[in-house]
Amino acid sequence: LGFGIVLPSLPYYVRIFEVPDWANSLAHVVGLERSRGGVLVGMILTAYSLCQFIFAPIWGRLSDKVGRRPILALSTSGFAATWVMFAFAPGFTFLLISRALAGVCAANISTAQAYMADVFPPERRSKGMGLIGMAFGLGFVFGPAIGGALVSETVLGWFGYGPNIDAEAFHRAQLMFPSLFAATLSFTSFVLTLTIMRESLSKELRAQLGPRKSRMKQFLSALTRPAIGPMLAVHLIVTLGFANLEAMFTQFNAEYLKLDASHNAWVFVVIGLTLAFVQGGLIGRLSKALGPAKVLSIGLIGLTGTMFLFGYQVHLNDMLGWNQFVLLLFFSFLIGAFNGLCNPSVLAIISSHAKATEQGGTMGFTASAATLGRIIGPILGGYIYDRFGLEEPFAVGGALIGLGLLFFLARWRVINTKPEQ
């Protein structure tokens, strides 16, 4: 919910700050005249994902050893602190640091996934993983709506901030208010973790862990498993492709489609509602009827086509004669629907092939595969966006997801083999 409040307006926040010299120097190295909006937004998302990549296996393995609840409590309290840093960032560099530290705390996603693997039996695990996705979806339903209200002239005017009174202070308040609200939500999550969450991993199961292996040995062990290794590769490739859209989505809407922050928020509401519907109920029924592998293939096929068409929607609209905003909402619905089928299916397949004593570590490496894609994807998308054109990141993203689909189909027989076989 906190992330949903801030994310739709991220391109607008970046404009508040002067571009630091080091960012412009970096832009020169890769062939850009200066660091434009696409690259700056990409840097923020990449810093977040890089730290998430590093710490997801660490949190996951620690949760196998000390339990899920202490790790979730520690990380949610840290997340609250990073939102406060984000709210009062004096410049772009500090903004970047705050998001990097937020990535450290957000690496707790592997622990949350391991928690679901603990409490759901293998045949119902798609539903458990879907509930995490539904939580994200609901955050994107209510978050952008709340964020849009918090940055409106009406609400900020109640506190003495107005664009006609002091434009600079008004824009700073547009950064500060949503971030502090998100910090409050993260702190609430921390309190709820301490007060109502029960530990899902028994002491007996923790005692079965045995001597701790090095991270590299754990990773190589996961890669050599017949189904887990291929699925980690698929997860990486698909996430890398989708990260091009995630990074440049709001930038495209703001710069190319000329949407303001409030209209941009409604786009995320549509995506969130769709995710909540698909992952909150539909994914469990589909997986029971078809199996996670077939559901994943449907999601990847649909997502590949949607990504290819998304960047060229203005030209498509010229042929269809639709209202541009309506067409964008239609694409947002497709993105939410097909992405909602993919992630829980990937997680269900991987967790069903992992040992009970290694769920945290395996989910950590799974989260790391995704975040590795989100490390490279935003910078790649921002560079393509600024260098080659507004439509191109989405075409490249669609091609990468299509590649992941082909690799998945090539390993279909191995992935569909039951763990006991």
CSV table of C-alpha atoms in Angstrom, one decimal:
chain,number,residue,atom,x,y,z
A,1,LEU,CA,0.0,0.0,0.0
A,2,GLY,CA,2.8,2.4,0.9
A,3,PHE,CA,4.7,1.6,-2.3
A,4,GLY,CA,1.4,2.1,-4.3
A,5,ILE,CA,1.0,5.5,-2.8
A,6,VAL,CA,4.4,6.7,-4.0
A,7,LEU,CA,5.2,4.7,-7.2
A,8,PRO,CA,2.7,6.4,-9.6
A,9,SER,CA,4.1,9.8,-8.9
A,10,LEU,CA,7.8,8.8,-9.0
A,11,PRO,CA,8.6,10.5,-12.3
A,12,TYR,CA,7.1,13.7,-10.9
A,13,TYR,CA,9.2,13.5,-7.7
A,14,VAL,CA,12.5,13.2,-9.7
A,15,ARG,CA,11.8,16.5,-11.3
A,16,ILE,CA,12.0,18.3,-7.9
A,17,PHE,CA,15.8,17.7,-7.6
A,18,GLU,CA,18.7,18.9,-9.6
A,19,VAL,CA,20.6,16.2,-11.5
A,20,PRO,CA,23.9,15.6,-9.7
A,21,ASP,CA,27.1,15.9,-11.6
A,22,TRP,CA,28.0,12.2,-11.2
A,23,ALA,CA,24.7,11.2,-12.8
A,24,ASN,CA,25.4,13.4,-15.8
A,25,SER,CA,28.9,12.0,-16.1
A,26,LEU,CA,27.5,8.5,-16.0
A,27,ALA,CA,25.1,9.5,-18.8
A,28,HIS,CA,28.0,10.7,-21.0
A,29,VAL,CA,29.7,7.3,-20.5
A,30,VAL,CA,26.7,5.4,-22.0
A,31,GLY,CA,26.2,7.9,-24.9
A,32,LEU,CA,23.5,10.3,-23.5
A,33,GLU,CA,23.9,14.1,-23.4
A,34,ARG,CA,22.6,14.2,-19.8
A,35,SER,CA,20.7,12.1,-17.3
A,36,ARG,CA,17.1,12.5,-18.4
A,37,GLY,CA,14.0,11.3,-16.5
A,38,GLY,CA,14.0,7.8,-17.8
A,39,VAL,CA,17.5,7.1,-16.5
A,40,LEU,CA,17.0,8.8,-13.1
A,41,VAL,CA,13.8,6.7,-12.5
A,42,GLY,CA,15.7,3.6,-13.6
A,43,MET,CA,18.5,4.4,-11.2
A,44,ILE,CA,16.1,4.6,-8.2
A,45,LEU,CA,14.4,1.3,-9.1
A,46,THR,CA,17.7,-0.4,-9.8
A,47,ALA,CA,19.2,0.7,-6.5
A,48,TYR,CA,16.1,-0.8,-4.7
A,49,SER,CA,16.3,-4.0,-6.6
A,50,LEU,CA,20.1,-4.4,-6.3
A,51,CYS,CA,19.9,-4.4,-2.5
A,52,GLN,CA,16.8,-6.6,-2.6
A,53,PHE,CA,18.8,-9.1,-4.7
A,54,ILE,CA,21.7,-9.2,-2.3
A,55,PHE,CA,19.6,-9.6,0.9
A,56,ALA,CA,16.7,-11.8,-0.2
A,57,PRO,CA,18.6,-15.1,0.3
A,58,ILE,CA,20.1,-13.8,3.5
A,59,TRP,CA,16.7,-13.0,5.0
A,60,GLY,CA,15.3,-16.3,3.7
A,61,ARG,CA,18.1,-18.4,5.1
A,62,LEU,CA,18.0,-16.5,8.5
A,63,SER,CA,14.2,-17.1,8.6
A,64,ASP,CA,14.9,-20.8,8.2
A,65,LYS,CA,17.2,-20.6,11.2
A,66,VAL,CA,15.5,-18.2,13.6
A,67,GLY,CA,11.9,-18.2,12.3
A,68,ARG,CA,9.8,-16.1,10.0
A,69,ARG,CA,8.3,-13.7,12.5
A,70,PRO,CA,11.6,-12.1,13.8
A,71,ILE,CA,12.8,-11.4,10.3
A,72,LEU,CA,9.5,-9.9,9.2
A,73,ALA,CA,9.4,-7.7,12.4
A,74,LEU,CA,13.0,-6.4,11.8
A,75,SER,CA,12.5,-5.7,8.1
A,76,THR,CA,9.2,-3.9,8.5
A,77,SER,CA,10.5,-1.6,11.2
A,78,GLY,CA,13.5,-0.8,8.9
A,79,PHE,CA,11.1,-0.1,6.0
A,80,ALA,CA,9.3,2.5,8.1
A,81,ALA,CA,12.6,4.3,8.7
A,82,THR,CA,13.6,4.4,5.0
A,83,TRP,CA,10.3,6.0,4.1
A,84,VAL,CA,11.1,8.8,6.6
A,85,MET,CA,14.5,9.2,4.9
A,86,PHE,CA,12.7,9.3,1.5
A,87,ALA,CA,10.3,12.0,2.8
A,88,PHE,CA,13.1,14.4,3.8
A,89,ALA,CA,15.7,13.7,1.1
A,90,PRO,CA,17.7,16.9,0.5
A,91,GLY,CA,18.7,15.8,-3.0
A,92,PHE,CA,18.6,13.1,-5.6
A,93,THR,CA,21.7,11.2,-4.2
A,94,PHE,CA,20.0,10.9,-0.7
A,95,LEU,CA,16.8,9.8,-2.4
A,96,LEU,CA,18.8,7.1,-4.1
A,97,ILE,CA,20.4,5.9,-0.8
A,98,SER,CA,17.0,5.8,0.9
A,99,ARG,CA,15.6,3.5,-1.8
A,100,ALA,CA,18.7,1.3,-1.6
A,101,LEU,CA,18.1,0.8,2.1
A,102,ALA,CA,14.5,0.2,1.4
A,103,GLY,CA,15.5,-2.6,-0.9
A,104,VAL,CA,17.4,-4.2,1.9
A,105,CYS,CA,14.2,-4.3,4.0
A,106,ALA,CA,12.0,-5.3,1.0
A,107,ALA,CA,14.1,-8.4,0.6
A,108,ASN,CA,11.7,-9.8,3.2
A,109,ILE,CA,9.5,-11.0,0.3
A,110,SER,CA,11.4,-14.3,0.4
A,111,THR,CA,10.5,-14.7,4.0
A,112,ALA,CA,6.8,-13.9,3.3
A,113,GLN,CA,6.8,-16.5,0.5
A,114,ALA,CA,8.4,-19.1,2.8
A,115,TYR,CA,5.7,-18.3,5.4
A,116,MET,CA,3.1,-19.2,2.8
A,117,ALA,CA,4.9,-22.3,1.8
A,118,ASP,CA,4.9,-23.3,5.5
A,119,VAL,CA,1.2,-23.0,6.1
A,120,PHE,CA,-0.1,-24.2,2.7
A,121,PRO,CA,0.2,-27.8,1.5
A,122,PRO,CA,1.7,-28.3,-2.0
A,123,GLU,CA,-1.6,-28.8,-3.7
A,124,ARG,CA,-2.9,-25.4,-2.4
A,125,ARG,CA,0.4,-23.5,-2.6
A,126,SER,CA,-0.6,-21.5,-5.8
A,127,LYS,CA,-3.5,-20.1,-3.7
A,128,GLY,CA,-1.1,-19.2,-0.9
A,129,MET,CA,1.3,-17.4,-3.2
A,130,GLY,CA,-1.7,-15.8,-4.9
A,131,LEU,CA,-2.7,-14.3,-1.6
A,132,ILE,CA,0.6,-12.4,-1.5
A,133,GLY,CA,-0.1,-11.2,-5.0
A,134,MET,CA,-3.6,-10.2,-4.0
A,135,ALA,CA,-2.1,-8.1,-1.1
A,136,PHE,CA,0.1,-6.3,-3.7
A,137,GLY,CA,-2.9,-5.9,-5.9
A,138,LEU,CA,-5.0,-4.3,-3.2
A,139,GLY,CA,-2.1,-2.1,-2.4
A,140,PHE,CA,-2.2,-0.8,-6.0
A,141,VAL,CA,-6.0,-0.3,-5.8
A,142,PHE,CA,-6.0,1.9,-2.7
A,143,GLY,CA,-2.4,3.2,-2.8
A,144,PRO,CA,-2.6,5.3,-5.9
A,145,ALA,CA,-6.0,6.7,-4.9
A,146,ILE,CA,-4.7,7.7,-1.5
A,147,GLY,CA,-1.5,9.1,-3.0
A,148,GLY,CA,-3.4,11.1,-5.6
A,149,ALA,CA,-5.4,12.7,-2.7
A,150,LEU,CA,-2.4,13.4,-0.6
A,151,VAL,CA,-0.6,15.3,-3.4
A,152,SER,CA,-3.7,17.3,-4.5
A,153,GLU,CA,-3.8,21.0,-4.1
A,154,THR,CA,-6.9,20.7,-1.9
A,155,VAL,CA,-5.3,18.4,0.8
A,156,LEU,CA,-2.0,20.2,0.7
A,157,GLY,CA,-3.8,23.5,0.9
A,158,TRP,CA,-5.3,22.5,4.3
A,159,PHE,CA,-1.7,22.5,5.6
A,160,GLY,CA,-0.8,25.8,4.1
A,161,TYR,CA,1.0,24.4,1.0
A,162,GLY,CA,-0.2,25.8,-2.4
A,163,PRO,CA,1.5,26.1,-5.8
A,164,ASN,CA,0.6,29.8,-6.0
A,165,ILE,CA,2.0,30.5,-2.5
A,166,ASP,CA,5.4,28.8,-2.7
A,167,ALA,CA,5.9,26.4,-5.7
A,168,GLU,CA,9.1,24.9,-4.4
A,169,ALA,CA,7.6,24.1,-0.9
A,170,PHE,CA,4.4,22.8,-2.6
A,171,HIS,CA,6.4,20.3,-4.6
A,172,ARG,CA,8.5,19.3,-1.6
A,173,ALA,CA,5.2,18.6,0.3
A,174,GLN,CA,4.1,16.4,-2.6
A,175,LEU,CA,7.1,14.2,-1.9
A,176,MET,CA,6.9,14.4,1.9
A,177,PHE,CA,3.2,13.7,2.6
A,178,PRO,CA,2.8,10.4,0.7
A,179,SER,CA,6.2,9.2,2.0
A,180,LEU,CA,5.3,9.9,5.7
A,181,PHE,CA,2.0,8.2,5.2
A,182,ALA,CA,3.8,5.1,3.8
A,183,ALA,CA,6.1,5.2,6.8
A,184,THR,CA,3.1,5.1,9.1
A,185,LEU,CA,1.8,2.1,7.2
A,186,SER,CA,5.1,0.2,7.5
A,187,PHE,CA,5.3,0.9,11.2
A,188,THR,CA,1.7,-0.4,11.5
A,189,SER,CA,2.8,-3.6,9.8
A,190,PHE,CA,5.7,-3.9,12.3
A,191,VAL,CA,3.2,-3.6,15.2
A,192,LEU,CA,0.9,-6.2,13.7
A,193,THR,CA,3.8,-8.6,13.1
A,194,LEU,CA,4.7,-8.3,16.8
A,195,THR,CA,1.1,-8.6,18.1
A,196,ILE,CA,-1.0,-10.9,15.9
A,197,MET,CA,1.4,-12.9,13.7
A,198,ARG,CA,2.1,-16.5,14.8
A,199,GLU,CA,5.4,-18.2,14.0
A,200,SER,CA,4.9,-20.7,11.1
A,201,LEU,CA,8.2,-22.6,11.4
A,202,SER,CA,8.4,-25.0,14.3
A,203,LYS,CA,11.6,-25.3,16.4
A,204,GLU,CA,11.7,-29.0,15.4
A,205,LEU,CA,11.8,-28.2,11.7
A,206,ARG,CA,14.5,-25.5,12.3
A,207,ALA,CA,16.6,-28.1,14.2
A,208,GLN,CA,16.6,-30.2,11.0
A,209,LEU,CA,18.5,-27.6,9.0
A,210,GLY,CA,21.9,-29.1,9.9
A,211,PRO,CA,25.3,-27.3,9.1
A,212,ARG,CA,24.9,-24.1,7.1
A,213,LYS,CA,26.2,-24.2,3.6
A,214,SER,CA,27.8,-21.3,1.9
A,215,ARG,CA,25.4,-19.1,-0.3
A,216,MET,CA,27.2,-20.2,-3.4
A,217,LYS,CA,26.8,-23.9,-2.6
A,218,GLN,CA,23.1,-23.3,-1.8
A,219,PHE,CA,22.7,-21.5,-5.1
A,220,LEU,CA,24.5,-24.2,-7.1
A,221,SER,CA,22.5,-26.9,-5.3
A,222,ALA,CA,19.2,-25.1,-6.3
A,223,LEU,CA,20.4,-24.8,-9.9
A,224,THR,CA,21.1,-28.5,-10.2
A,225,ARG,CA,17.6,-29.5,-9.2
A,226,PRO,CA,15.8,-30.6,-12.4
A,227,ALA,CA,12.8,-28.3,-12.1
A,228,ILE,CA,14.1,-25.5,-9.8
A,229,GLY,CA,17.1,-24.6,-12.0
A,230,PRO,CA,15.1,-24.1,-15.2
A,231,MET,CA,12.4,-22.2,-13.4
A,232,LEU,CA,14.9,-19.8,-11.8
A,233,ALA,CA,16.2,-19.1,-15.4
A,234,VAL,CA,12.6,-18.5,-16.7
A,235,HIS,CA,11.8,-16.2,-13.7
A,236,LEU,CA,15.0,-14.2,-14.3
A,237,ILE,CA,14.4,-13.7,-18.1
A,238,VAL,CA,10.7,-12.9,-17.7
A,239,THR,CA,11.2,-10.4,-14.8
A,240,LEU,CA,14.0,-8.7,-16.8
A,241,GLY,CA,11.6,-8.2,-19.7
A,242,PHE,CA,8.7,-7.0,-17.5
A,243,ALA,CA,11.0,-4.6,-15.6
A,244,ASN,CA,11.3,-2.6,-18.8
A,245,LEU,CA,7.6,-1.9,-18.5
A,246,GLU,CA,7.6,-1.4,-14.7
A,247,ALA,CA,10.4,1.2,-14.9
A,248,MET,CA,9.1,3.2,-17.9
A,249,PHE,CA,5.3,2.8,-17.4
A,250,THR,CA,4.7,6.0,-15.5
A,251,GLN,CA,7.4,7.8,-17.4
A,252,PHE,CA,5.6,6.8,-20.7
A,253,ASN,CA,2.2,7.9,-19.3
A,254,ALA,CA,3.5,11.2,-18.1
A,255,GLU,CA,5.7,12.2,-21.0
A,256,TYR,CA,4.1,10.5,-24.1
A,257,LEU,CA,0.4,10.3,-23.1
A,258,LYS,CA,0.6,13.5,-21.1
A,259,LEU,CA,-1.2,12.1,-18.1
A,260,ASP,CA,-1.1,14.0,-14.8
A,261,ALA,CA,-0.5,12.3,-11.5
A,262,SER,CA,-4.2,11.8,-10.7
A,263,HIS,CA,-4.9,10.1,-14.1
A,264,ASN,CA,-1.8,8.0,-13.7
A,265,ALA,CA,-3.1,6.9,-10.3
A,266,TRP,CA,-6.3,5.5,-11.9
A,267,VAL,CA,-4.2,3.3,-14.2
A,268,PHE,CA,-2.6,1.7,-11.2
A,269,VAL,CA,-6.0,1.2,-9.6
A,270,VAL,CA,-7.1,-0.8,-12.6
A,271,ILE,CA,-3.9,-2.9,-12.5
A,272,GLY,CA,-4.4,-3.4,-8.8
A,273,LEU,CA,-8.1,-4.5,-9.0
A,274,THR,CA,-7.2,-6.9,-11.8
A,275,LEU,CA,-4.3,-8.4,-9.8
A,276,ALA,CA,-6.5,-8.7,-6.7
A,277,PHE,CA,-9.2,-10.5,-8.6
A,278,VAL,CA,-6.9,-12.9,-10.4
A,279,GLN,CA,-4.5,-13.7,-7.6
A,280,GLY,CA,-7.1,-13.5,-4.8
A,281,GLY,CA,-9.4,-16.2,-6.3
A,282,LEU,CA,-9.1,-17.0,-10.0
A,283,ILE,CA,-5.5,-18.3,-9.8
A,284,GLY,CA,-6.4,-21.0,-7.2
A,285,ARG,CA,-9.3,-22.3,-9.4
A,286,LEU,CA,-7.3,-22.3,-12.6
A,287,SER,CA,-4.3,-24.0,-11.0
A,288,LYS,CA,-6.5,-26.7,-9.6
A,289,ALA,CA,-8.1,-27.3,-13.0
A,290,LEU,CA,-5.1,-26.9,-15.2
A,291,GLY,CA,-2.0,-27.1,-13.0
A,292,PRO,CA,0.5,-24.3,-12.4
A,293,ALA,CA,2.6,-25.0,-15.5
A,294,LYS,CA,-0.4,-24.6,-18.0
A,295,VAL,CA,-1.5,-21.4,-16.1
A,296,LEU,CA,2.0,-20.0,-16.4
A,297,SER,CA,2.1,-20.7,-20.1
A,298,ILE,CA,-1.2,-18.8,-20.6
A,299,GLY,CA,0.2,-15.9,-18.6
A,300,LEU,CA,3.5,-15.7,-20.5
A,301,ILE,CA,1.8,-15.9,-24.0
A,302,GLY,CA,-0.6,-13.1,-23.0
A,303,LEU,CA,2.0,-10.9,-21.4
A,304,THR,CA,4.3,-11.2,-24.5
A,305,GLY,CA,1.6,-9.9,-26.8
A,306,THR,CA,0.5,-7.2,-24.4
A,307,MET,CA,4.0,-5.9,-24.0
A,308,PHE,CA,4.6,-5.7,-27.8
A,309,LEU,CA,1.4,-3.7,-28.3
A,310,PHE,CA,1.7,-1.4,-25.3
A,311,GLY,CA,4.4,0.9,-26.6
A,312,TYR,CA,2.6,1.3,-30.0
A,313,GLN,CA,-0.8,2.0,-28.5
A,314,VAL,CA,-1.0,5.6,-29.9
A,315,HIS,CA,-0.7,4.1,-33.4
A,316,LEU,CA,-3.1,1.4,-32.5
A,317,ASN,CA,-5.6,3.9,-31.3
A,318,ASP,CA,-5.4,5.7,-34.7
A,319,MET,CA,-6.7,2.5,-36.3
A,320,LEU,CA,-9.3,1.7,-33.6
A,321,GLY,CA,-10.5,5.2,-32.9
A,322,TRP,CA,-10.8,4.6,-29.2
A,323,ASN,CA,-10.3,7.2,-26.5
A,324,GLN,CA,-6.6,7.2,-25.6
A,325,PHE,CA,-7.1,6.9,-21.9
A,326,VAL,CA,-9.7,4.1,-22.3
A,327,LEU,CA,-7.2,2.2,-24.5
A,328,LEU,CA,-4.5,2.6,-21.8
A,329,LEU,CA,-6.9,1.3,-19.1
A,330,PHE,CA,-7.6,-1.7,-21.4
A,331,PHE,CA,-3.9,-2.5,-21.6
A,332,SER,CA,-3.5,-2.0,-17.9
A,333,PHE,CA,-6.2,-4.6,-17.3
A,334,LEU,CA,-4.4,-7.1,-19.6
A,335,ILE,CA,-1.1,-6.4,-17.8
A,336,GLY,CA,-2.7,-7.0,-14.4
A,337,ALA,CA,-4.5,-10.2,-15.6
A,338,PHE,CA,-1.6,-11.9,-17.3
A,339,ASN,CA,1.1,-10.9,-14.8
A,340,GLY,CA,-1.3,-12.1,-12.1
A,341,LEU,CA,-1.2,-15.6,-13.6
A,342,CYS,CA,2.6,-15.7,-13.9
A,343,ASN,CA,4.1,-14.9,-10.5
A,344,PRO,CA,2.1,-17.3,-8.3
A,345,SER,CA,2.5,-20.1,-10.8
A,346,VAL,CA,6.3,-19.7,-10.9
A,347,LEU,CA,6.4,-19.6,-7.1
A,348,ALA,CA,4.2,-22.7,-6.7
A,349,ILE,CA,6.2,-24.7,-9.1
A,350,ILE,CA,9.5,-23.9,-7.4
A,351,SER,CA,8.3,-24.3,-3.8
A,352,SER,CA,6.7,-27.7,-4.6
A,353,HIS,CA,10.2,-28.9,-5.7
A,354,ALA,CA,12.0,-27.5,-2.6
A,355,LYS,CA,12.6,-29.4,0.6
A,356,ALA,CA,10.6,-28.4,3.6
A,357,THR,CA,13.8,-27.4,5.5
A,358,GLU,CA,15.0,-25.2,2.6
A,359,GLN,CA,11.8,-23.3,1.7
A,360,GLY,CA,13.2,-20.0,3.0
A,361,GLY,CA,16.5,-20.3,1.2
A,362,THR,CA,14.9,-21.5,-2.0
A,363,MET,CA,12.4,-18.6,-1.9
A,364,GLY,CA,15.3,-16.3,-1.2
A,365,PHE,CA,17.1,-17.4,-4.4
A,366,THR,CA,13.8,-17.1,-6.3
A,367,ALA,CA,13.3,-13.6,-5.1
A,368,SER,CA,16.9,-12.9,-6.0
A,369,ALA,CA,16.4,-14.1,-9.6
A,370,ALA,CA,13.4,-11.7,-9.9
A,371,THR,CA,15.3,-8.8,-8.4
A,372,LEU,CA,18.4,-9.5,-10.6
A,373,GLY,CA,16.0,-8.9,-13.5
A,374,ARG,CA,14.8,-5.7,-11.8
A,375,ILE,CA,18.4,-4.5,-11.3
A,376,ILE,CA,19.2,-4.7,-15.0
A,377,GLY,CA,15.7,-4.0,-16.4
A,378,PRO,CA,15.1,-0.4,-15.1
A,379,ILE,CA,18.5,0.9,-16.3
A,380,LEU,CA,18.1,-1.0,-19.6
A,381,GLY,CA,14.6,0.3,-20.1
A,382,GLY,CA,15.6,3.9,-19.1
A,383,TYR,CA,18.5,3.8,-21.5
A,384,ILE,CA,16.5,2.5,-24.4
A,385,TYR,CA,13.7,5.0,-23.6
A,386,ASP,CA,16.1,8.0,-23.6
A,387,ARG,CA,18.3,6.8,-26.5
A,388,PHE,CA,16.0,5.1,-29.0
A,389,GLY,CA,12.4,6.2,-28.4
A,390,LEU,CA,9.5,6.0,-26.1
A,391,GLU,CA,8.0,2.8,-27.5
A,392,GLU,CA,11.1,0.7,-27.7
A,393,PRO,CA,11.5,-0.5,-24.0
A,394,PHE,CA,8.2,-2.3,-24.2
A,395,ALA,CA,9.1,-4.0,-27.5
A,396,VAL,CA,12.4,-5.2,-26.0
A,397,GLY,CA,10.5,-6.3,-22.9
A,398,GLY,CA,8.0,-8.3,-24.9
A,399,ALA,CA,10.9,-10.0,-26.8
A,400,LEU,CA,12.5,-11.1,-23.5
A,401,ILE,CA,9.3,-12.5,-22.1
A,402,GLY,CA,8.8,-14.4,-25.3
A,403,LEU,CA,12.3,-15.8,-24.9
A,404,GLY,CA,11.4,-16.9,-21.4
A,405,LEU,CA,8.3,-18.6,-22.7
A,406,LEU,CA,10.3,-20.5,-25.3
A,407,PHE,CA,12.8,-21.7,-22.6
A,408,PHE,CA,9.9,-22.7,-20.4
A,409,LEU,CA,8.2,-24.7,-23.1
A,410,ALA,CA,11.6,-26.4,-24.0
A,411,ARG,CA,11.9,-27.6,-20.4
A,412,TRP,CA,8.2,-28.5,-20.1
A,413,ARG,CA,8.6,-32.2,-19.4
A,414,VAL,CA,11.2,-31.7,-16.6
A,415,ILE,CA,9.2,-28.9,-14.9
A,416,ASN,CA,6.0,-31.0,-15.0
A,417,THR,CA,7.7,-34.0,-13.4
A,418,LYS,CA,6.4,-34.5,-9.8
A,419,PRO,CA,9.0,-33.9,-7.1
A,420,GLU,CA,9.0,-37.5,-5.8
A,421,GLN,CA,9.8,-38.7,-9.4
